[in-house]
Amino acid sequence: MNGASYSEFIKPKDIAINDQFWGAFMERVRTKVIPYQWKALNDKVPGAEPSYCIRNFKLAAELTRPELDYGVPRDIGFGGMVFQDSDLAKWIEAAAYSLVWHPDADLEKTLDETISIICHAQQDDGYLNTYYIINGLEKRFTNLKDNHELYCMGHFIEAAVAYYEARGKRELLDAMIRYVDCVDTHIGPEEGKLHGYPGHEIAEMALVRLYAVTGDEKHLRLAKYFIDQRGRSPLYFEEETGKNGNTFYWKDSYLKYQYYQAGKPVREQKEAEGHAVRAVYLYSGMADVARLTGDQELLSACKTLYANITKKQMYITGAIGQSAYGEAFSYDYDLPNDTVYAETCAAIGLAFFARRMASIEPRAEYADVLERTLFNSIISGMALDGESFFYVNPLEALPQASLKDRRMRHVKIERQKWFGCACCPPNLARIIASLGSYVHSSGPGTLYTHLYLGSEARLSLAGEDIKIKVETKYPWEGQIHISLGLKGKAAFSYGLRIPSWCGSFILKLNGKDAAYTLRDGYALLNREWQDGDSLDLSLDMPVNLIETNPHVRDNRAKLALTRGPLVYCLEEKDNGKELFRLHAGIPGDFKLNYEKDLLEGVYTISFTGKKEKDWQDDALYRNRTEDQYEERELKFIPYYAWANRGSGEMTVWLNK
Amino acid sequence: MNGASYSEFIKPKDIAINDQFWGAFMERVRTKVIPYQWKALNDKVPGAEPSYCIRNFKLAAELTRPELDYGVPRDIGFGGMVFQDSDLAKWIEAAAYSLVWHPDADLEKTLDETISIICHAQQDDGYLNTYYIINGLEKRFTNLKDNHELYCMGHFIEAAVAYYEARGKRELLDAMIRYVDCVDTHIGPEEGKLHGYPGHEIAEMALVRLYAVTGDEKHLRLAKYFIDQRGRSPLYFEEETGKNGNTFYWKDSYLKYQYYQAGKPVREQKEAEGHAVRAVYLYSGMADVARLTGDQELLSACKTLYANITKKQMYITGAIGQSAYGEAFSYDYDLPNDTVYAETCAAIGLAFFARRMASIEPRAEYADVLERTLFNSIISGMALDGESFFYVNPLEALPQASLKDRRMRHVKIERQKWFGCACCPPNLARIIASLGSYVHSSGPGTLYTHLYLGSEARLSLAGEDIKIKVETKYPWEGQIHISLGLKGKAAFSYGLRIPSWCGSFILKLNGKDAAYTLRDGYALLNREWQDGDSLDLSLDMPVNLIETNPHVRDNRAKLALTRGPLVYCLEEKDNGKELFRLHAGIPGDFKLNYEKDLLEGVYTISFTGKKEKDWQDDALYRNRTEDQYEERELKFIPYYAWANRGSGEMTVWLNK
């Protein structure tokens, strides 16, 4: 296939992160989330609903190879959700990344042993899904719509590639290649095959990732087929439902097949619809395939969907999926702050999509969103102690409403220990553990730095091995020092992202004002580079007051406060109850204060706002009088750090 | 029992209404709702879910008296909801009232024939509920919590009294007296009886009404028992559930037994909680019993609950029941406008409660709320053609949200033809058909006029028969002319309500400035009256801009527009889409315009407000700039008349 020219993001193994801000998150993932999840997968968390995940694989292996005995009774049956396998895949993927930056022989041994069990469960024809191996293989591929076989396959492909890239081990990778072969014999355009595709997308982008490792066109072709076939008439899911007597939960909903983004061909989908995680996983796969095939129509569909999300359906925190109903997108400019769904996984999926679009075209609108999601709605999903998690990330929290208002029953005001449907914590683990792969990208003669975090990377460009060292106190400060290391000289264009929140910046090359071109949000320096060249980028990082497009009902006459990539919020802990009575007015000076002991060290922002006064009487309604305010010192903390000091009200948006 | 002194509202038969505004609603009830409902009760509405109601009664009669044959197969079973009987009771009650002001021999014949069927279904011991007569009497009284036996009894008592008072016929009344006797032998404080009470209240106030007709202390005593026993420890519903293995839907909810207002003794209930209709029906019964028994503790509980509702949980339209979850009250100051439940029946129940409190003490806070509910949230429940109905009465309507946002799936933007659970239309019919009984009240030496509507009433006071004729164009104009007719002379205090929305008024007696005392919102004239005495009350009726107590999050920085008792609203039809972008600013003159051909004739109000301008670009977020508005002529219509011109956005609350 003919791929267009593009830049490719660096791989996790080619970058070492040494960053104050992100290092703490990565350590939480390594020391807390990965070990905790391993216990969960093995049903060893006291008081928690069992996962059954490892047990399912052991049982499947015993059934596949009767000579094996893992001690699991053979008549015990499958446990957990139909997609339970994917939990293990996500764990393997996150653990594999962690081995890159923190070798750990015990963990690697556990991985190898686990992979061995997984591979023992694999059927002779390559099939590998414990739900059907245990419940009966004759039913496999009969409910692609809801039974997550291809979803689990996708996650295992991601895990297999991650582990192969991390440690060079092929066992799981080879198993997945065989599994894809198996799927390929059953699903595809040829007569006699099922003309189906995944009910929950991810296989598309996973297959592209597999293709990058194997170079086998079959892998790209299957990804492309899943995308091209999706939503084509006659609708596969409709046929499958009728033929196999499957249930169709969304039949009477306005969502219908668009819950799965499968109601019309993907190139005709103009608005992000349906289950938000599914949607952005699909769009990520579409971007991957468009990138590799040069399919301009598909790329155009990606751009349309990306614009729809980011200009009409995205929260200021980068959260998406407004509606608890279907965990879904709802409609343009519908952005309720209190009843929002805003699943952590959906924000992660948006980061996937943005990264892929940035890979196709280095335009600030992509990396800006990538940064927005990472610094806000993604990491808000995890407590600062790494031990509890948000599935839903509201922009306004009201304890009494979460208790008594069923519109908000999905909105927890405290992070939860673990979930029955444990998708978010391991998804957080795998994106944070692979954060290095979001920093730089390079193509023929081009290098881009998209995110600023302390790191040392190496890549090959213009025939040279190049080291890129970044030093910064981002996101707290806007100074970024970049130094290059290379043996000879190399001519290439180096683009440094100038974030959209930054109104002015200074860029110096080797201590002197640099000559650069500003294009699409990147400062481009096109020159011959040599060892020791250094860049100093100073991003002006003021406090910004942000307002929302007037089409958005829920942010009418409201402001949010940001600094750099961070969105801030007000918590009851600092500002008392009834945050909705506070107004910004016209702030004078913002007081910026680094509080070392607060929330593991954050910059807080304060200014003098105002609060509407209590009335003198207890009337509920009265004739309009002049508004009465009292001055109030308002104190903001970064949004990602909310709900780490007990429960209480929180709001991102403040009345003007 | 010792009753306190109080004033008693006039009975429907003692007042003839001749009012431009209300006459139209009453005619709709008589010519549309009552005949339509009769068809519905007989399963003769094409396309509608059958009611089974009349069929159930015929079947029950056939089973009770095997010699009868109404042509209903005896093995066909009970149809409809467990409380289906009550639909017929409500219809009888409304039809009975309509006979008072519009004699109709055919309708009366239908009533008599129907009552005959009902009475044939009655058991020898007086029991009369078709669900248990058909399904097996051995299960009766085993699920007072959910199976609505006493609720249906209550509605039938109301119907029986209404028909007796309307036409002097006792057949249904006597049947109900026998039914109450039956209940009294099974439920009560004595050992061996069930210490229970209704799961859905209404029997309390119905029994008081029966007592007013029969004078039988037993009837008042049973009402008082239901109230006193409610929520006492050990909880009857808990015992019943355990003993009979009933389900308990609210077990894991924060509502629990307070869904039924049965989690603690009624005198200890300080906040309105649980299912809103149930709650205000209970409070109405409590007020009735407090009035008749002089129970100050019970009266105090009523006042506390009334204050909680009207000062913390009531919409400006008089709507109550904020939450679709449980059709319930939620918590203080929680008043969402878009996702509100605001059931028509709940507003009707609040009117019942307010009327009863006004009967105990003529204080404006009671009749003000009575008027507020009647002119707004109650009549908004019915279309101007009398053929469709709202169950839910939102204060903000968004067509796209009602379609795609499941928080608002209960909020219809067009009135519906009829409901499976058809409680609101017949409840509307019975309150509108009995509206006369809300106008005047009298006690020893006192007369009060609470509502102003064109009417002629007669009552007995100070030994004289007194006629009270009211002429007015209320609510459109504030002039009220009242003339009294009596044979001799009579000394009494006459109180005319001065509505709280009225800032100034002029009161003339026989053309000259009247000497009056203003007390608790009533202008009191204490004198000797004679034939031909006339009063002219001119209520200043300006357009008011209303704001909400700052504890209410959802009305932050918003205004509502009212004139007289009417709350106004903006509709998309007159003001375009995105009503949430409109601002009042500081209005100059209000333009008041009577539009004869609009919405059956309404005063509209217009003024020059403003709308936030579109942004120049399609960004979703941007740094704060100066707010940009364009002038906009805003046109308001009365809230009750919304959604009569097709579907579109609507809002009561406008940004300041």
PDB file of N, CA and C in Angstrom, chain B residues 204-256:
ATOM      1  N   GLU B 204     -56.396   9.449  54.177  1.00  0.00           N
ATOM      2  CA  GLU B 204     -56.448  10.341  55.341  1.00  0.00           C
ATOM      3  C   GLU B 204     -57.385  11.512  55.082  1.00  0.00           C
ATOM      4  N   MET B 205     -57.126  12.223  53.970  1.00  0.00           N
ATOM      5  CA  MET B 205     -57.972  13.401  53.719  1.00  0.00           C
ATOM      6  C   MET B 205     -59.358  12.986  53.253  1.00  0.00           C
ATOM      7  N   ALA B 206     -59.428  11.849  52.576  1.00  0.00           N
ATOM      8  CA  ALA B 206     -60.735  11.373  52.112  1.00  0.00           C
ATOM      9  C   ALA B 206     -61.616  11.015  53.309  1.00  0.00           C
ATOM     10  N   LEU B 207     -61.045  10.373  54.311  1.00  0.00           N
ATOM     11  CA  LEU B 207     -61.825   9.996  55.502  1.00  0.00           C
ATOM     12  C   LEU B 207     -62.320  11.234  56.245  1.00  0.00           C
ATOM     13  N   VAL B 208     -61.504  12.282  56.249  1.00  0.00           N
ATOM     14  CA  VAL B 208     -61.944  13.521  56.887  1.00  0.00           C
ATOM     15  C   VAL B 208     -63.130  14.101  56.119  1.00  0.00           C
ATOM     16  N   ARG B 209     -63.056  13.977  54.824  1.00  0.00           N
ATOM     17  CA  ARG B 209     -64.161  14.486  54.013  1.00  0.00           C
ATOM     18  C   ARG B 209     -65.428  13.649  54.243  1.00  0.00           C
ATOM     19  N   LEU B 210     -65.212  12.362  54.414  1.00  0.00           N
ATOM     20  CA  LEU B 210     -66.352  11.488  54.718  1.00  0.00           C
ATOM     21  C   LEU B 210     -66.948  11.861  56.072  1.00  0.00           C
ATOM     22  N   TYR B 211     -66.067  12.116  57.006  1.00  0.00           N
ATOM     23  CA  TYR B 211     -66.499  12.509  58.353  1.00  0.00           C
ATOM     24  C   TYR B 211     -67.350  13.783  58.299  1.00  0.00           C
ATOM     25  N   ALA B 212     -66.975  14.700  57.425  1.00  0.00           N
ATOM     26  CA  ALA B 212     -67.725  15.950  57.309  1.00  0.00           C
ATOM     27  C   ALA B 212     -69.160  15.688  56.859  1.00  0.00           C
ATOM     28  N   VAL B 213     -69.341  14.615  56.107  1.00  0.00           N
ATOM     29  CA  VAL B 213     -70.684  14.271  55.629  1.00  0.00           C
ATOM     30  C   VAL B 213     -71.424  13.399  56.641  1.00  0.00           C
ATOM     31  N   THR B 214     -70.741  12.435  57.213  1.00  0.00           N
ATOM     32  CA  THR B 214     -71.405  11.448  58.084  1.00  0.00           C
ATOM     33  C   THR B 214     -71.452  11.903  59.536  1.00  0.00           C
ATOM     34  N   GLY B 215     -70.486  12.718  59.938  1.00  0.00           N
ATOM     35  CA  GLY B 215     -70.392  13.067  61.355  1.00  0.00           C
ATOM     36  C   GLY B 215     -70.005  11.887  62.223  1.00  0.00           C
ATOM     37  N   ASP B 216     -69.633  10.781  61.600  1.00  0.00           N
ATOM     38  CA  ASP B 216     -69.282   9.571  62.355  1.00  0.00           C
ATOM     39  C   ASP B 216     -67.822   9.664  62.807  1.00  0.00           C
ATOM     40  N   GLU B 217     -67.640   9.754  64.114  1.00  0.00           N
ATOM     41  CA  GLU B 217     -66.293   9.917  64.666  1.00  0.00           C
ATOM     42  C   GLU B 217     -65.332   8.817  64.211  1.00  0.00           C
ATOM     43  N   LYS B 218     -65.883   7.657  63.901  1.00  0.00           N
ATOM     44  CA  LYS B 218     -65.054   6.539  63.447  1.00  0.00           C
ATOM     45  C   LYS B 218     -64.227   6.943  62.232  1.00  0.00           C
ATOM     46  N   HIS B 219     -64.836   7.736  61.376  1.00  0.00           N
ATOM     47  CA  HIS B 219     -64.146   8.111  60.135  1.00  0.00           C
ATOM     48  C   HIS B 219     -62.972   9.042  60.409  1.00  0.00           C
ATOM     49  N   LEU B 220     -63.181   9.982  61.308  1.00  0.00           N
ATOM     50  CA  LEU B 220     -62.075  10.854  61.684  1.00  0.00           C
ATOM     51  C   LEU B 220     -61.006  10.066  62.441  1.00  0.00           C
ATOM     52  N   ARG B 221     -61.471   9.151  63.277  1.00  0.00           N
ATOM     53  CA  ARG B 221     -60.530   8.375  64.102  1.00  0.00           C
ATOM     54  C   ARG B 221     -59.605   7.526  63.226  1.00  0.00           C
ATOM     55  N   LEU B 222     -60.171   6.950  62.176  1.00  0.00           N
ATOM     56  CA  LEU B 222     -59.331   6.119  61.302  1.00  0.00           C
ATOM     57  C   LEU B 222     -58.304   6.990  60.552  1.00  0.00           C
ATOM     58  N   ALA B 223     -58.739   8.156  60.108  1.00  0.00           N
ATOM     59  CA  ALA B 223     -57.793   9.077  59.462  1.00  0.00           C
ATOM     60  C   ALA B 223     -56.663   9.409  60.422  1.00  0.00           C
ATOM     61  N   LYS B 224     -57.039   9.719  61.642  1.00  0.00           N
ATOM     62  CA  LYS B 224     -56.039  10.082  62.656  1.00  0.00           C
ATOM     63  C   LYS B 224     -55.116   8.895  62.953  1.00  0.00           C
ATOM     64  N   TYR B 225     -55.679   7.709  62.969  1.00  0.00           N
ATOM     65  CA  TYR B 225     -54.845   6.531  63.222  1.00  0.00           C
ATOM     66  C   TYR B 225     -53.805   6.347  62.115  1.00  0.00           C
ATOM     67  N   PHE B 226     -54.261   6.470  60.871  1.00  0.00           N
ATOM     68  CA  PHE B 226     -53.322   6.329  59.752  1.00  0.00           C
ATOM     69  C   PHE B 226     -52.153   7.310  59.892  1.00  0.00           C
ATOM     70  N   ILE B 227     -52.453   8.503  60.385  1.00  0.00           N
ATOM     71  CA  ILE B 227     -51.414   9.533  60.516  1.00  0.00           C
ATOM     72  C   ILE B 227     -50.532   9.280  61.729  1.00  0.00           C
ATOM     73  N   ASP B 228     -51.170   8.979  62.844  1.00  0.00           N
ATOM     74  CA  ASP B 228     -50.391   8.781  64.074  1.00  0.00           C
ATOM     75  C   ASP B 228     -49.498   7.549  63.994  1.00  0.00           C
ATOM     76  N   GLN B 229     -50.000   6.532  63.351  1.00  0.00           N
ATOM     77  CA  GLN B 229     -49.281   5.262  63.316  1.00  0.00           C
ATOM     78  C   GLN B 229     -48.117   5.293  62.316  1.00  0.00           C
ATOM     79  N   ARG B 230     -48.249   6.130  61.324  1.00  0.00           N
ATOM     80  CA  ARG B 230     -47.284   6.164  60.210  1.00  0.00           C
ATOM     81  C   ARG B 230     -45.853   6.401  60.707  1.00  0.00           C
ATOM     82  N   GLY B 231     -44.962   5.507  60.309  1.00  0.00           N
ATOM     83  CA  GLY B 231     -43.548   5.697  60.629  1.00  0.00           C
ATOM     84  C   GLY B 231     -43.175   5.403  62.064  1.00  0.00           C
ATOM     85  N   ARG B 232     -44.165   4.969  62.878  1.00  0.00           N
ATOM     86  CA  ARG B 232     -43.831   4.594  64.262  1.00  0.00           C
ATOM     87  C   ARG B 232     -43.030   3.306  64.276  1.00  0.00           C
ATOM     88  N   SER B 233     -42.184   3.202  65.265  1.00  0.00           N
ATOM     89  CA  SER B 233     -41.380   1.994  65.441  1.00  0.00           C
ATOM     90  C   SER B 233     -42.186   0.959  66.212  1.00  0.00           C
ATOM     91  N   PRO B 234     -42.145  -0.342  65.914  1.00  0.00           N
ATOM     92  CA  PRO B 234     -41.488  -0.929  64.736  1.00  0.00           C
ATOM     93  C   PRO B 234     -42.230  -0.547  63.453  1.00  0.00           C
ATOM     94  N   LEU B 235     -41.471  -0.343  62.385  1.00  0.00           N
ATOM     95  CA  LEU B 235     -42.058   0.110  61.125  1.00  0.00           C
ATOM     96  C   LEU B 235     -42.980  -0.963  60.548  1.00  0.00           C
ATOM     97  N   TYR B 236     -44.219  -0.560  60.324  1.00  0.00           N
ATOM     98  CA  TYR B 236     -45.174  -1.541  59.817  1.00  0.00           C
ATOM     99  C   TYR B 236     -44.745  -2.117  58.467  1.00  0.00           C
ATOM    100  N   PHE B 237     -44.262  -1.269  57.590  1.00  0.00           N
ATOM    101  CA  PHE B 237     -43.899  -1.762  56.254  1.00  0.00           C
ATOM    102  C   PHE B 237     -42.735  -2.740  56.314  1.00  0.00           C
ATOM    103  N   GLU B 238     -41.863  -2.542  57.278  1.00  0.00           N
ATOM    104  CA  GLU B 238     -40.748  -3.472  57.440  1.00  0.00           C
ATOM    105  C   GLU B 238     -41.282  -4.828  57.920  1.00  0.00           C
ATOM    106  N   GLU B 239     -42.159  -4.771  58.890  1.00  0.00           N
ATOM    107  CA  GLU B 239     -42.744  -6.015  59.402  1.00  0.00           C
ATOM    108  C   GLU B 239     -43.532  -6.733  58.307  1.00  0.00           C
ATOM    109  N   GLU B 240     -44.349  -5.962  57.600  1.00  0.00           N
ATOM    110  CA  GLU B 240     -45.196  -6.529  56.543  1.00  0.00           C
ATOM    111  C   GLU B 240     -44.351  -7.178  55.449  1.00  0.00           C
ATOM    112  N   THR B 241     -43.279  -6.469  55.074  1.00  0.00           N
ATOM    113  CA  THR B 241     -42.387  -6.982  54.031  1.00  0.00           C
ATOM    114  C   THR B 241     -41.770  -8.305  54.465  1.00  0.00           C
ATOM    115  N   GLY B 242     -41.315  -8.329  55.707  1.00  0.00           N
ATOM    116  CA  GLY B 242     -40.701  -9.549  56.222  1.00  0.00           C
ATOM    117  C   GLY B 242     -41.701 -10.693  56.322  1.00  0.00           C
ATOM    118  N   LYS B 243     -42.876 -10.376  56.849  1.00  0.00           N
ATOM    119  CA  LYS B 243     -43.874 -11.415  57.119  1.00  0.00           C
ATOM    120  C   LYS B 243     -44.433 -12.010  55.825  1.00  0.00           C
ATOM    121  N   ASN B 244     -44.683 -11.135  54.857  1.00  0.00           N
ATOM    122  CA  ASN B 244     -45.367 -11.587  53.642  1.00  0.00           C
ATOM    123  C   ASN B 244     -44.438 -11.791  52.446  1.00  0.00           C
ATOM    124  N   GLY B 245     -43.162 -11.586  52.676  1.00  0.00           N
ATOM    125  CA  GLY B 245     -42.211 -11.785  51.574  1.00  0.00           C
ATOM    126  C   GLY B 245     -42.424 -10.813  50.422  1.00  0.00           C
ATOM    127  N   ASN B 246     -42.885  -9.605  50.725  1.00  0.00           N
ATOM    128  CA  ASN B 246     -43.052  -8.611  49.662  1.00  0.00           C
ATOM    129  C   ASN B 246     -41.695  -8.077  49.211  1.00  0.00           C
ATOM    130  N   THR B 247     -41.652  -7.577  48.000  1.00  0.00           N
ATOM    131  CA  THR B 247     -40.420  -6.920  47.554  1.00  0.00           C
ATOM    132  C   THR B 247     -40.368  -5.512  48.157  1.00  0.00           C
ATOM    133  N   PHE B 248     -39.174  -4.972  48.198  1.00  0.00           N
ATOM    134  CA  PHE B 248     -39.003  -3.599  48.700  1.00  0.00           C
ATOM    135  C   PHE B 248     -38.053  -2.870  47.752  1.00  0.00           C
ATOM    136  N   TYR B 249     -38.653  -2.224  46.786  1.00  0.00           N
ATOM    137  CA  TYR B 249     -37.898  -1.604  45.691  1.00  0.00           C
ATOM    138  C   TYR B 249     -36.879  -0.588  46.184  1.00  0.00           C
ATOM    139  N   TRP B 250     -37.178   0.113  47.263  1.00  0.00           N
ATOM    140  CA  TRP B 250     -36.338   1.243  47.709  1.00  0.00           C
ATOM    141  C   TRP B 250     -35.341   0.841  48.787  1.00  0.00           C
ATOM    142  N   LYS B 251     -35.205  -0.448  48.966  1.00  0.00           N
ATOM    143  CA  LYS B 251     -34.345  -0.970  50.036  1.00  0.00           C
ATOM    144  C   LYS B 251     -32.940  -0.371  50.012  1.00  0.00           C
ATOM    145  N   ASP B 252     -32.344  -0.365  48.809  1.00  0.00           N
ATOM    146  CA  ASP B 252     -30.957   0.080  48.714  1.00  0.00           C
ATOM    147  C   ASP B 252     -30.834   1.550  48.318  1.00  0.00           C
ATOM    148  N   SER B 253     -31.933   2.245  48.346  1.00  0.00           N
ATOM    149  CA  SER B 253     -31.945   3.651  47.967  1.00  0.00           C
ATOM    150  C   SER B 253     -31.784   4.517  49.211  1.00  0.00           C
ATOM    151  N   TYR B 254     -31.316   5.739  49.023  1.00  0.00           N
ATOM    152  CA  TYR B 254     -31.287   6.648  50.169  1.00  0.00           C
ATOM    153  C   TYR B 254     -32.707   6.955  50.648  1.00  0.00           C
ATOM    154  N   LEU B 255     -33.680   6.732  49.789  1.00  0.00           N
ATOM    155  CA  LEU B 255     -35.062   7.044  50.140  1.00  0.00           C
ATOM    156  C   LEU B 255     -35.631   6.081  51.179  1.00  0.00           C
ATOM    157  N   LYS B 256     -35.395   4.794  50.944  1.00  0.00           N
ATOM    158  CA  LYS B 256     -35.917   3.739  51.824  1.00  0.00           C
ATOM    159  C   LYS B 256     -37.390   3.975  52.191  1.00  0.00           C
TER     160      LYS B 256
END
